[in-house]
């Protein structure tokens, strides 16, 4: 049962092959048995799951249908879930029970999805390895000595280990696409504004975007359908109609113009990954796509710009965690200043503290023009590069990451080395564009992802290309040994 995709589960439930309660019980037992190896969950919500599954079965018995009705999922632990711990991977919020549901959580629950639990993540979504979680590192099911990617490493590891078919995640600089690449999944970061951020604990508000992590493009279409749409509670949510993503999966790729940026194949890229990317290009050419070399000249400036803008926004967003209103409070403070200092010093881990300091520095009066303003100008140049590229091509293709998943601990003492691994994903966040990562092969037994980027609101095009690719390849069907 645990090998089924969301699409297969929907068919099985519709054909009454099994009930949502049976499926939920099977997966909860599997999580109890296997999750100790990978640590992908922070909280399990067994009671909620069983009552949601029972309600979904009743709705089906009363004639309702829907691809998510009775489908088991999990939420990254930064989506607020009413009455349930929402920790953001931090000691700071270990005791925080959200007073309301995030829009994404509410929408998926209304569609009948069953929440099995809340998944592990880098603290406040800062990281690329899921090693900064206060709840411990997550292991990659493909090789337990390696990281699963981050910051949505818990969602990715859980889906890759077949503990459940799909999960929600968020992507500020690559945190859906990079863990998808590292664990052989398909992950989609939507256009900024496509999915509501209301109730999603903020890291860097102008970059954060929620999206689906699943094994196939077909399943990402189903989950995105349940997440996307205008939300009056999020002033950056965009009032654009949501297309039927599943209906668009089967369009032909004949004549699709794919741009391959020449800057992508630089010295930093593992040549074995480059070869797999070229194989995926050949595969898409067979399906009728036309390949064109393009250029993204400002790409080299994207990492420094991102690592100014994201910490700057984080330093502002995280100022609310002061030990007064919610979250961790230190013992016996001497006075108010001591309360602030010790609550934040004890509640936040070192990577979060580093980013708050970098961000506060970049925003300070003397350095604002030199760092923050300059970074914003680079952001515009990065966006302009994409706008001119998309005058010539329909999709941009390249690697998701320059290297496969590294060993646990390999980069934990060198934060800049980890930042550099974000080189291919970060530009889409700076520009607000949608991006997808899908399985493209293996290097030393570790999965490799190919990334597709599209113009604003063309999530459907990404899903269509990925689905056609997956109909003609079998990388996405490979299962990690032991799971
Ligand atoms: N690795 C990037 C960072 O650490 C991206 C994280 C994310 O997308 N949440 O900021």
PDB file of C-alpha atoms and ligand atoms in Angstrom, residues 76 125-128 150-151 170-176 203 306-307 310 355 419 422 426 429, ligand 1:
ATOM      1  CA  UNK A  76       6.417  20.986   6.995  1.00  0.00           C
ATOM      2  CA  UNK A 125      13.982  27.095   7.145  1.00  0.00           C
ATOM      3  CA  UNK A 126      17.587  28.280   7.130  1.00  0.00           C
ATOM      4  CA  UNK A 127      19.777  25.633   5.587  1.00  0.00           C
ATOM      5  CA  UNK A 128      20.384  23.172   2.789  1.00  0.00           C
ATOM      6  CA  UNK A 150      17.046  21.239   3.282  1.00  0.00           C
ATOM      7  CA  UNK A 151      15.332  23.060   4.552  1.00  0.00           C
ATOM      8  CA  UNK A 170       8.450  25.727   1.340  1.00  0.00           C
ATOM      9  CA  UNK A 171      11.142  27.225  -0.847  1.00  0.00           C
ATOM     10  CA  UNK A 172      12.927  30.492  -0.044  1.00  0.00           C
ATOM     11  CA  UNK A 173      16.133  29.755  -1.947  1.00  0.00           C
ATOM     12  CA  UNK A 174      15.657  26.154  -3.056  1.00  0.00           C
ATOM     13  CA  UNK A 175      14.211  24.289  -0.081  1.00  0.00           C
ATOM     14  CA  UNK A 176      11.661  22.350  -2.142  1.00  0.00           C
ATOM     15  CA  UNK A 203      11.808  33.379   7.027  1.00  0.00           C
ATOM     16  CA  UNK A 306      20.371  36.390  -1.689  1.00  0.00           C
ATOM     17  CA  UNK A 307      22.564  35.996   1.386  1.00  0.00           C
ATOM     18  CA  UNK A 310      17.229  36.761   3.034  1.00  0.00           C
ATOM     19  CA  UNK A 355      21.703  35.264   9.931  1.00  0.00           C
ATOM     20  CA  UNK A 419      25.467  28.550   0.625  1.00  0.00           C
ATOM     21  CA  UNK A 422      22.256  26.954  -3.786  1.00  0.00           C
ATOM     22  CA  UNK A 426      18.237  30.873  -5.693  1.00  0.00           C
ATOM     23  CA  UNK A 429      13.291  33.027  -5.747  1.00  0.00           C
TER      24      UNK A 429
HETATM   25  N1  LIG B   1      19.526  27.094   1.521  1.00  0.00           N
HETATM   26  C1  LIG B   1      18.857  28.345   1.481  1.00  0.00           C
HETATM   27  C2  LIG B   1      19.022  29.057   2.803  1.00  0.00           C
HETATM   28  O1  LIG B   1      19.624  28.501   3.642  1.00  0.00           O
HETATM   29  C3  LIG B   1      17.410  28.180   1.139  1.00  0.00           C
HETATM   30  C4  LIG B   1      16.547  27.805   2.266  1.00  0.00           C
HETATM   31  C5  LIG B   1      15.085  27.773   1.901  1.00  0.00           C
HETATM   32  O2  LIG B   1      14.729  27.739   0.723  1.00  0.00           O
HETATM   33  N2  LIG B   1      14.242  27.833   2.915  1.00  0.00           N
HETATM   34  O3  LIG B   1      18.582  30.127   2.995  1.00  0.00           O
END
